[in-house]
Tab-separated table of C-alpha atoms in Angstrom:
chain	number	residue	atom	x	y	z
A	1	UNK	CA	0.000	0.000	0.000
A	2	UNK	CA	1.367	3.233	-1.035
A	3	UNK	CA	1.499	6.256	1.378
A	4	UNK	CA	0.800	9.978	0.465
A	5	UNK	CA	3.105	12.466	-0.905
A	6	UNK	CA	3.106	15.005	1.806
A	7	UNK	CA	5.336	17.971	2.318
A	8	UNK	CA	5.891	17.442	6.019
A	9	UNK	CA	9.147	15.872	6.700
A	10	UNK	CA	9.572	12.295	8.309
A	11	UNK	CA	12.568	11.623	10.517
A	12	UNK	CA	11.647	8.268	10.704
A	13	UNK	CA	11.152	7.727	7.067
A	14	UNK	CA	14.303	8.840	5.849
A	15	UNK	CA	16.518	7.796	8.790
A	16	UNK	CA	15.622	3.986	7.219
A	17	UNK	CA	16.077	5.162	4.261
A	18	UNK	CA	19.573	6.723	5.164
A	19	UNK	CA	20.822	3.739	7.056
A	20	UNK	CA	20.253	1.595	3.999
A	21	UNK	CA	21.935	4.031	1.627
A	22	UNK	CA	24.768	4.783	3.679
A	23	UNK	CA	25.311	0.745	4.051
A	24	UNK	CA	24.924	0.868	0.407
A	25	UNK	CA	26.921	2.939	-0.615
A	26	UNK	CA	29.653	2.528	1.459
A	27	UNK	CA	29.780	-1.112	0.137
A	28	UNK	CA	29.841	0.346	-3.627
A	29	UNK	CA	32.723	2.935	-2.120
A	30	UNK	CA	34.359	-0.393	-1.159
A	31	UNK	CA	34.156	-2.174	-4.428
A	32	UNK	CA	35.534	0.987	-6.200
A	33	UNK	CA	38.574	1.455	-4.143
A	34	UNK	CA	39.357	-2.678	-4.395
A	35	UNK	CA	38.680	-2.096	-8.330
A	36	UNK	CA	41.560	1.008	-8.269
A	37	UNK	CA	43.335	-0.569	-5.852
A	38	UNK	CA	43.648	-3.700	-8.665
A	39	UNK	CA	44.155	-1.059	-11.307
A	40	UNK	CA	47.104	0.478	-9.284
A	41	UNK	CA	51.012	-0.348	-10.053
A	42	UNK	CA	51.675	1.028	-6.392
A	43	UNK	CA	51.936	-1.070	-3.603
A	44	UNK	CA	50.659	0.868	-0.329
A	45	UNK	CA	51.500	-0.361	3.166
A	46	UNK	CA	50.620	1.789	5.383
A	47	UNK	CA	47.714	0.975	7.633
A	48	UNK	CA	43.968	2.203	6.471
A	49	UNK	CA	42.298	4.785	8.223
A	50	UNK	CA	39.879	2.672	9.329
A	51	UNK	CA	42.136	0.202	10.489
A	52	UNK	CA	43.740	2.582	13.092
A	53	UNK	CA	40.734	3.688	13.955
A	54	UNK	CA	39.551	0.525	15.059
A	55	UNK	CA	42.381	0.397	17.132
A	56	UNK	CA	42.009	3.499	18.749
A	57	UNK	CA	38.456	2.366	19.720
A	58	UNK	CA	39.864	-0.915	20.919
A	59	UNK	CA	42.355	0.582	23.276
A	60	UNK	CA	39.690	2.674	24.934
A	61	UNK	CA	36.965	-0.054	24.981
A	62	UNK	CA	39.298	-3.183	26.167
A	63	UNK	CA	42.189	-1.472	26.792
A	64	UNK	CA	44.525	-3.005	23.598
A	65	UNK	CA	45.386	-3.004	19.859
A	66	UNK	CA	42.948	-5.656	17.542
A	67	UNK	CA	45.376	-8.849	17.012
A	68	UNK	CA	46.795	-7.889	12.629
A	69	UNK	CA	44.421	-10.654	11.810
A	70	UNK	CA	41.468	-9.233	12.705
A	71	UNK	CA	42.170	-5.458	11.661
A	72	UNK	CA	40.416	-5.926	8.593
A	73	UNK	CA	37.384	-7.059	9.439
A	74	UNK	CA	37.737	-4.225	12.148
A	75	UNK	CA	38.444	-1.429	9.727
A	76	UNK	CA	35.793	-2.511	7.523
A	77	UNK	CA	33.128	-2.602	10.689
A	78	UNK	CA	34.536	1.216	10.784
A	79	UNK	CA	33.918	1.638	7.278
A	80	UNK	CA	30.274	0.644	7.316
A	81	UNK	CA	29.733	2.032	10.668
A	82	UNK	CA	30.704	5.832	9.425
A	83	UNK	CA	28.791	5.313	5.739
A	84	UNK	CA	25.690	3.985	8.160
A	85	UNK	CA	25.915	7.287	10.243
A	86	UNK	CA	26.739	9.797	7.726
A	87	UNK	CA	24.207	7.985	5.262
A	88	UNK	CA	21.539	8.938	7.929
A	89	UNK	CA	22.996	12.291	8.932
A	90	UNK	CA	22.925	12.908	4.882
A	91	UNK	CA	19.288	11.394	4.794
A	92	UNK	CA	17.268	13.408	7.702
A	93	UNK	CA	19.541	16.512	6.772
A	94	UNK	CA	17.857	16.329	3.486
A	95	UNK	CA	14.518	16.229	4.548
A	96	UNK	CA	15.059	19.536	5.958
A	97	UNK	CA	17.192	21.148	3.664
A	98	UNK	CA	16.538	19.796	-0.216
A	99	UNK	CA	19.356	21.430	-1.157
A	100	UNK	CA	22.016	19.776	0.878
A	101	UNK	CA	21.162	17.224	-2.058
A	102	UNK	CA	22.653	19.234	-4.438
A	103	UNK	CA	24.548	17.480	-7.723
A	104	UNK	CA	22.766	14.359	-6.630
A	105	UNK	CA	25.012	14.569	-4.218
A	106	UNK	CA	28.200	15.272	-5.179
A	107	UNK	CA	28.118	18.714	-2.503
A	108	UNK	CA	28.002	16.251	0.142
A	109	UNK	CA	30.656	14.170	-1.620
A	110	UNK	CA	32.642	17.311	-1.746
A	111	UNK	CA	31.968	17.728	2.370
A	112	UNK	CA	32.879	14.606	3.289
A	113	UNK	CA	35.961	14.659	1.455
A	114	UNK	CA	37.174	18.134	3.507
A	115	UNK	CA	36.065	17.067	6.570
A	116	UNK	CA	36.715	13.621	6.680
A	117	UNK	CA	39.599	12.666	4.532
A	118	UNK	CA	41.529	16.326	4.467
A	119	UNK	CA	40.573	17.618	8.366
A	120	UNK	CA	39.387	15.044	10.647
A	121	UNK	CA	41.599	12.131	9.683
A	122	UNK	CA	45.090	13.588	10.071
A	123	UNK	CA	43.821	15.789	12.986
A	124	UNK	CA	43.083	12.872	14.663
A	125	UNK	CA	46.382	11.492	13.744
A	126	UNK	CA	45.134	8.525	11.744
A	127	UNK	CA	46.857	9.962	8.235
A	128	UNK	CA	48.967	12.517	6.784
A	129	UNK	CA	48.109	16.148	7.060
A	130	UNK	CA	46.921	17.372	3.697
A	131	UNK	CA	49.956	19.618	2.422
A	132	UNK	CA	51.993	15.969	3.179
A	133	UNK	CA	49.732	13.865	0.725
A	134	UNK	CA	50.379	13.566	-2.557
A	135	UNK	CA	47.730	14.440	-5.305
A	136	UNK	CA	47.150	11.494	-6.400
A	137	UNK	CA	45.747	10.342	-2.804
A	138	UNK	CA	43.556	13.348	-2.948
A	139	UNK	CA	42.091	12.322	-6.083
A	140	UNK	CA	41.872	9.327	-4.885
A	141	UNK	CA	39.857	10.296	-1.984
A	142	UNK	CA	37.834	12.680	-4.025
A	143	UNK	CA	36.437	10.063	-6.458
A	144	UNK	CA	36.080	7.508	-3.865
A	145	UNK	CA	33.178	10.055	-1.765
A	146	UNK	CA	31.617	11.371	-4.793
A	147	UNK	CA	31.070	7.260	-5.396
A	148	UNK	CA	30.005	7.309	-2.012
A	149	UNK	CA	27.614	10.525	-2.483
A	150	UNK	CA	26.121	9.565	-5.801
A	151	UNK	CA	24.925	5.927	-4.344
A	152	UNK	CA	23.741	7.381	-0.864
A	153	UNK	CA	21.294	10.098	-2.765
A	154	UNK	CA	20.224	6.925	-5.170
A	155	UNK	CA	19.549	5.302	-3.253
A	156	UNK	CA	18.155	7.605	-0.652
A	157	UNK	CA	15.543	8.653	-3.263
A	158	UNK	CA	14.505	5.173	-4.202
A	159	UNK	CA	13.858	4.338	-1.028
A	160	UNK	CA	11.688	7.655	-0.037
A	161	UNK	CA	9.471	6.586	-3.158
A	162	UNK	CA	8.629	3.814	-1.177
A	163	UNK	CA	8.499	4.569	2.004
A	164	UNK	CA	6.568	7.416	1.690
């Protein structure tokens, strides 16, 4: 049974409908970076954001480091996590504010980028600080959120057709 198109927003309504997309998309982020990642002639070691955040959490929570076997299923519980959150943030946001939807959501790409990859992440000291990356990484970074934006708003709108 279909609901009526009303003006008024629902919370509840697109809070589902964020979780999903932000799960969503954050899986189709995932894909992406494996599929440059394959496509790359560079060999990266260094440890994934996500990774040492999962660590972090760890050492408050239990008090030590997740065993190197487990740290990617722990960064990738991280991953999803933050996509779930910000998918919902990005969702309930929108109901407000239409326009924070702007270029199908490439503006919130283009947020998430700054204040995730460029500010939060090295000021929390889980990567480099911007002027110590390399272009290439912010590229990198770029194209991987406005993957990320793109399938949330998709998604995001699919789901409001039927939930609504």
């Amino acid at each position: 049974m279909a609901h009526a198109q009303t003006d008024t927003p629902n919370i509840w309504a697109a809070a589902a409908a964020g979780l999903v997309a932000g799960l969503a998309a954050s899986f189709v982020m995932d894909r992406f970076q494996a599929g440059v990642a394959a496509l790359s002639s560079s060999e990266s070691d260094s440890e994934p954001a996500t990774e040492k955040a999962a660590d972090k959490v760890s050492q408050v929570v239990v008090g030590h480091d997740i065993s190197d076997n487990r740290k990617p299923l722990a960064g990738q519980v991280v991953h999803y996590a933050l996509g779930a959150g910000l998918g919902i943030a990005y969702a309930v946001a929108a109901e407000y504010r239409p326009s924070v939807t702007a270029g199908y959501g490439t503006a919130f790409a283009a947020a998430t980028t700054a204040l995730l990859d460029e500010a939060a992440v090295p000021a929390v000291g889980l990567g480099e600080a911007p002027w110590n990356t390399p272009p290439t990484t912010h590229l990198y970074s770029a194209a991987s959120h406005i993957v990320f934006g793109t399938v949330t708003e998709s998604v995001r709108r699919l789901l409001l057709g039927w939930l609504k």
